[in-house]
Amino acid sequence: MATQLQSIGAHPRANIRVDLQVIAGMIPPGSRVLDIGCGDGELLDYLVHFRQVDGRGMEISQAGVNNCVAHGLSVIQGDADTDLKDYPSDAFDYVILSQTLQATYDPREVLRQLVRIGKRAIVSFPNFGAWHVRLKLLWSGKMPVTDSYDVAWYETPNIHLCTIDDFAELCADVGIAIERGMVLDAGGRPRALRAPGFLANLLGEQGLFVLTRTG
Amino acid sequence: MTNSSPGLSAASPLLPGKRLVIPADDPLPLDNGGTLGPVTIAYQTYGRLDERRANAVLVCHALTGDQYVAETHPITGKPGWWETLVGPGRVLDTDRFFIICANVVGGCMGTTGPKEIDPATGQPYGLSFPVITIGDMVRAQKHLIDSLGIDSLFCVVGGSMGGMQVLQWAAAYPDKVFAAMPIATAARHSAQNIAFHEVGRQAIMADPDWRGGAYLTEGTRPGRGLSVARMAAHITYLSETALHRKFGRNLQDREALSYGFDAEFQVESYLRHQGSTFIERFDANSYLYITRAMDYFDLARDFGGQLAHAFRGSKARFCVVSFTSDWLFPTSESRALVHALNAAAANVSFVEIPTDKGHDAFLLDEPELFKVLGGFVEGCAERRGLKR
């Protein structure tokens, strides 16, 4: 959908990664959105230009931030572990944490902050419970290196890997409600499986959850 | 006129440019509780105000800057101090935006300051000039913007003390600022920076030719003191890496050490040059007043100690910029500002530009800076509905 803002930046990116499209589809036009770990701004750019959101980004890499700002996006250099506490509660309609939770120092606190500053949080992460990951560990006896975990254990930024069931358990422990859960396949496409659930945890490549505060 | 240059004359009738006078019967209220009037504001504009009066950009100058942002300086003959950013086809494109830059209150380039004549006495103000603040400077600029018929500024931009004015604008007139670019600045002046300023002021006051601030009436000029103040300050604008890259331990015009106190090292010669050229264009008392205004700046103090309250409800889009090697206004200051803007749920971008050029980087040719500011300005212009 073309908008008057479409000409911002050199080339608004209409074709984004499939899993990002799934996330974008969950966000109503006009929402206030914070994308944490926004990278080079692929999803944020799409949301601003094609979903007319009031979009902000946070990214840990300075090069990523500078690229985003040079592209006309509102992005700050910041760290999910330390910089979410500054935001007031309910500052955003949606807070997105895509493929970043596993790299945070304190995922539990990050999740708490997400549902505090956002009315809803959308969180996606690679599922360490996927069948082929389980098999690799079982057969080789070594930490799996896969498409989602493509870095050796000693240099991976992914320090808090979890399965979909782990994630659901943590949400329950800290009083976060799962409003919607799904799993994606290796191509980022949704699979028709209820998440969390035994099959989702076995067959899902990524978990994708919409979270809210309880009570 | 016996003065050798217009910059050092008591009044500045020869300086080119535009003037606004705030009349004595409706004077400028000051933060010290008093008023000042009449106040002359010397300013320059570039480009054309569009029909909607929506494309105005206010450029705020730093401590020793002035209104000649994008043209040859009438005293030094050097290019405008921010021609890298302001001009045809630049980030602040004068073919597209209406650029305004005014000499600050307390300055010495035509705006009312300590070297101008106090109409009450017929003598230069000298130390009878009131101590002014960043808030006073911005209040005077607001008069100017009103007089130009501009209801809301598209953008307010400035580095260092100019950045303080940007923040003051956003806090004092939140409805009047669409976009704000505070660069290499802070929401309050640090103890270390106050300390450096005090060294500069003491250098000026220690000069016997300062005459208790009355040098203009007594026909002297505290050039040595002002020069030392500038030399000390100039070091803080650079970085150790940049100084080393530029000068190292290289000797000036000699092959060997001469065992004396001439400017033997290139870096000494450079600093002396900075000092001696500075006194040709700047007034010593202005230096005292403007450094004081920076020292007093503490935006949170005006808002119950909570910086975030300064930006509560602000609709402005902020682009905060710092430089990796700037130790005068380090990135930590910008980050504190960003945290406060986040706490106010303001729309903020924050970039740190990698450079070894120190605080002065904001005035220099930094492609990454222009790329970032260009993207930010472009995004804001589209949202403001400004034509390319």
PDB file of N, CA, C and O in Angstrom, chain B residues 31 133-135 139 168 171-172 187 296-307 309-310:
ATOM      1  N   ASP B  31      16.563  35.544  33.285  1.00  0.00           N
ATOM      2  CA  ASP B  31      16.463  34.528  34.331  1.00  0.00           C
ATOM      3  C   ASP B  31      16.940  35.044  35.691  1.00  0.00           C
ATOM      4  O   ASP B  31      16.570  34.497  36.729  1.00  0.00           O
ATOM      5  N   THR B 133      21.759  33.818  30.626  1.00  0.00           N
ATOM      6  CA  THR B 133      21.708  32.349  30.618  1.00  0.00           C
ATOM      7  C   THR B 133      21.360  31.847  29.216  1.00  0.00           C
ATOM      8  O   THR B 133      20.982  32.644  28.341  1.00  0.00           O
ATOM      9  N   ILE B 134      21.462  30.558  29.056  1.00  0.00           N
ATOM     10  CA  ILE B 134      21.023  29.936  27.797  1.00  0.00           C
ATOM     11  C   ILE B 134      19.529  30.230  27.605  1.00  0.00           C
ATOM     12  O   ILE B 134      19.075  30.508  26.487  1.00  0.00           O
ATOM     13  N   GLY B 135      18.775  30.216  28.704  1.00  0.00           N
ATOM     14  CA  GLY B 135      17.346  30.522  28.622  1.00  0.00           C
ATOM     15  C   GLY B 135      17.103  31.932  28.095  1.00  0.00           C
ATOM     16  O   GLY B 135      16.185  32.156  27.297  1.00  0.00           O
ATOM     17  N   ARG B 139      15.152  33.000  24.743  1.00  0.00           N
ATOM     18  CA  ARG B 139      14.012  33.913  24.823  1.00  0.00           C
ATOM     19  C   ARG B 139      14.170  35.050  23.808  1.00  0.00           C
ATOM     20  O   ARG B 139      13.206  35.460  23.167  1.00  0.00           O
ATOM     21  N   GLN B 168      17.030  23.818  25.113  1.00  0.00           N
ATOM     22  CA  GLN B 168      16.242  24.846  25.775  1.00  0.00           C
ATOM     23  C   GLN B 168      15.004  25.197  24.952  1.00  0.00           C
ATOM     24  O   GLN B 168      13.906  25.353  25.494  1.00  0.00           O
ATOM     25  N   ALA B 171      12.441  22.470  25.301  1.00  0.00           N
ATOM     26  CA  ALA B 171      11.822  22.434  26.622  1.00  0.00           C
ATOM     27  C   ALA B 171      10.919  23.644  26.847  1.00  0.00           C
ATOM     28  O   ALA B 171       9.832  23.516  27.414  1.00  0.00           O
ATOM     29  N   ALA B 172      11.370  24.814  26.408  1.00  0.00           N
ATOM     30  CA  ALA B 172      10.627  26.051  26.694  1.00  0.00           C
ATOM     31  C   ALA B 172       9.479  26.269  25.720  1.00  0.00           C
ATOM     32  O   ALA B 172       8.447  26.828  26.092  1.00  0.00           O
ATOM     33  N   ALA B 187      22.748  18.205  28.621  1.00  0.00           N
ATOM     34  CA  ALA B 187      21.625  18.905  29.250  1.00  0.00           C
ATOM     35  C   ALA B 187      22.076  19.713  30.462  1.00  0.00           C
ATOM     36  O   ALA B 187      21.287  20.416  31.066  1.00  0.00           O
ATOM     37  N   TYR B 296      25.945  27.838  33.852  1.00  0.00           N
ATOM     38  CA  TYR B 296      24.659  27.854  34.549  1.00  0.00           C
ATOM     39  C   TYR B 296      23.667  26.844  33.966  1.00  0.00           C
ATOM     40  O   TYR B 296      22.646  26.558  34.582  1.00  0.00           O
ATOM     41  N   PHE B 297      23.949  26.365  32.778  1.00  0.00           N
ATOM     42  CA  PHE B 297      22.958  25.521  32.102  1.00  0.00           C
ATOM     43  C   PHE B 297      22.785  24.183  32.818  1.00  0.00           C
ATOM     44  O   PHE B 297      23.733  23.408  32.992  1.00  0.00           O
ATOM     45  N   ASP B 298      21.582  23.923  33.244  1.00  0.00           N
ATOM     46  CA  ASP B 298      21.212  22.660  33.887  1.00  0.00           C
ATOM     47  C   ASP B 298      19.707  22.513  33.693  1.00  0.00           C
ATOM     48  O   ASP B 298      18.918  22.968  34.511  1.00  0.00           O
ATOM     49  N   LEU B 299      19.348  21.909  32.574  1.00  0.00           N
ATOM     50  CA  LEU B 299      17.946  21.886  32.156  1.00  0.00           C
ATOM     51  C   LEU B 299      17.058  21.192  33.188  1.00  0.00           C
ATOM     52  O   LEU B 299      15.934  21.611  33.440  1.00  0.00           O
ATOM     53  N   ALA B 300      17.579  20.125  33.815  1.00  0.00           N
ATOM     54  CA  ALA B 300      16.766  19.382  34.784  1.00  0.00           C
ATOM     55  C   ALA B 300      16.383  20.265  35.967  1.00  0.00           C
ATOM     56  O   ALA B 300      15.282  20.151  36.510  1.00  0.00           O
ATOM     57  N   ARG B 301      17.303  21.149  36.369  1.00  0.00           N
ATOM     58  CA  ARG B 301      17.054  21.995  37.533  1.00  0.00           C
ATOM     59  C   ARG B 301      15.770  22.816  37.353  1.00  0.00           C
ATOM     60  O   ARG B 301      15.038  23.065  38.307  1.00  0.00           O
ATOM     61  N   ASP B 302      15.522  23.216  36.117  1.00  0.00           N
ATOM     62  CA  ASP B 302      14.314  24.013  35.851  1.00  0.00           C
ATOM     63  C   ASP B 302      13.045  23.156  35.867  1.00  0.00           C
ATOM     64  O   ASP B 302      11.941  23.676  35.746  1.00  0.00           O
ATOM     65  N   PHE B 303      13.224  21.845  35.945  1.00  0.00           N
ATOM     66  CA  PHE B 303      12.061  20.948  35.886  1.00  0.00           C
ATOM     67  C   PHE B 303      12.066  19.983  37.071  1.00  0.00           C
ATOM     68  O   PHE B 303      11.916  18.768  36.912  1.00  0.00           O
ATOM     69  N   GLY B 304      12.273  20.529  38.252  1.00  0.00           N
ATOM     70  CA  GLY B 304      12.200  19.732  39.471  1.00  0.00           C
ATOM     71  C   GLY B 304      13.257  18.651  39.566  1.00  0.00           C
ATOM     72  O   GLY B 304      13.059  17.646  40.246  1.00  0.00           O
ATOM     73  N   GLY B 305      14.387  18.845  38.884  1.00  0.00           N
ATOM     74  CA  GLY B 305      15.472  17.877  38.969  1.00  0.00           C
ATOM     75  C   GLY B 305      15.283  16.668  38.069  1.00  0.00           C
ATOM     76  O   GLY B 305      16.135  15.792  38.030  1.00  0.00           O
ATOM     77  N   GLN B 306      14.179  16.618  37.353  1.00  0.00           N
ATOM     78  CA  GLN B 306      13.908  15.487  36.458  1.00  0.00           C
ATOM     79  C   GLN B 306      14.038  15.943  35.013  1.00  0.00           C
ATOM     80  O   GLN B 306      13.158  16.639  34.491  1.00  0.00           O
ATOM     81  N   LEU B 307      15.121  15.542  34.367  1.00  0.00           N
ATOM     82  CA  LEU B 307      15.343  15.966  32.988  1.00  0.00           C
ATOM     83  C   LEU B 307      14.193  15.536  32.079  1.00  0.00           C
ATOM     84  O   LEU B 307      13.811  16.270  31.162  1.00  0.00           O
ATOM     85  N   HIS B 309      11.159  15.516  32.618  1.00  0.00           N
ATOM     86  CA  HIS B 309      10.033  16.443  32.674  1.00  0.00           C
ATOM     87  C   HIS B 309      10.194  17.597  31.697  1.00  0.00           C
ATOM     88  O   HIS B 309       9.211  18.218  31.287  1.00  0.00           O
ATOM     89  N   ALA B 310      11.437  17.901  31.350  1.00  0.00           N
ATOM     90  CA  ALA B 310      11.686  18.980  30.386  1.00  0.00           C
ATOM     91  C   ALA B 310      11.088  18.642  29.022  1.00  0.00           C
ATOM     92  O   ALA B 310      10.801  19.539  28.227  1.00  0.00           O
TER      93      ALA B 310
END
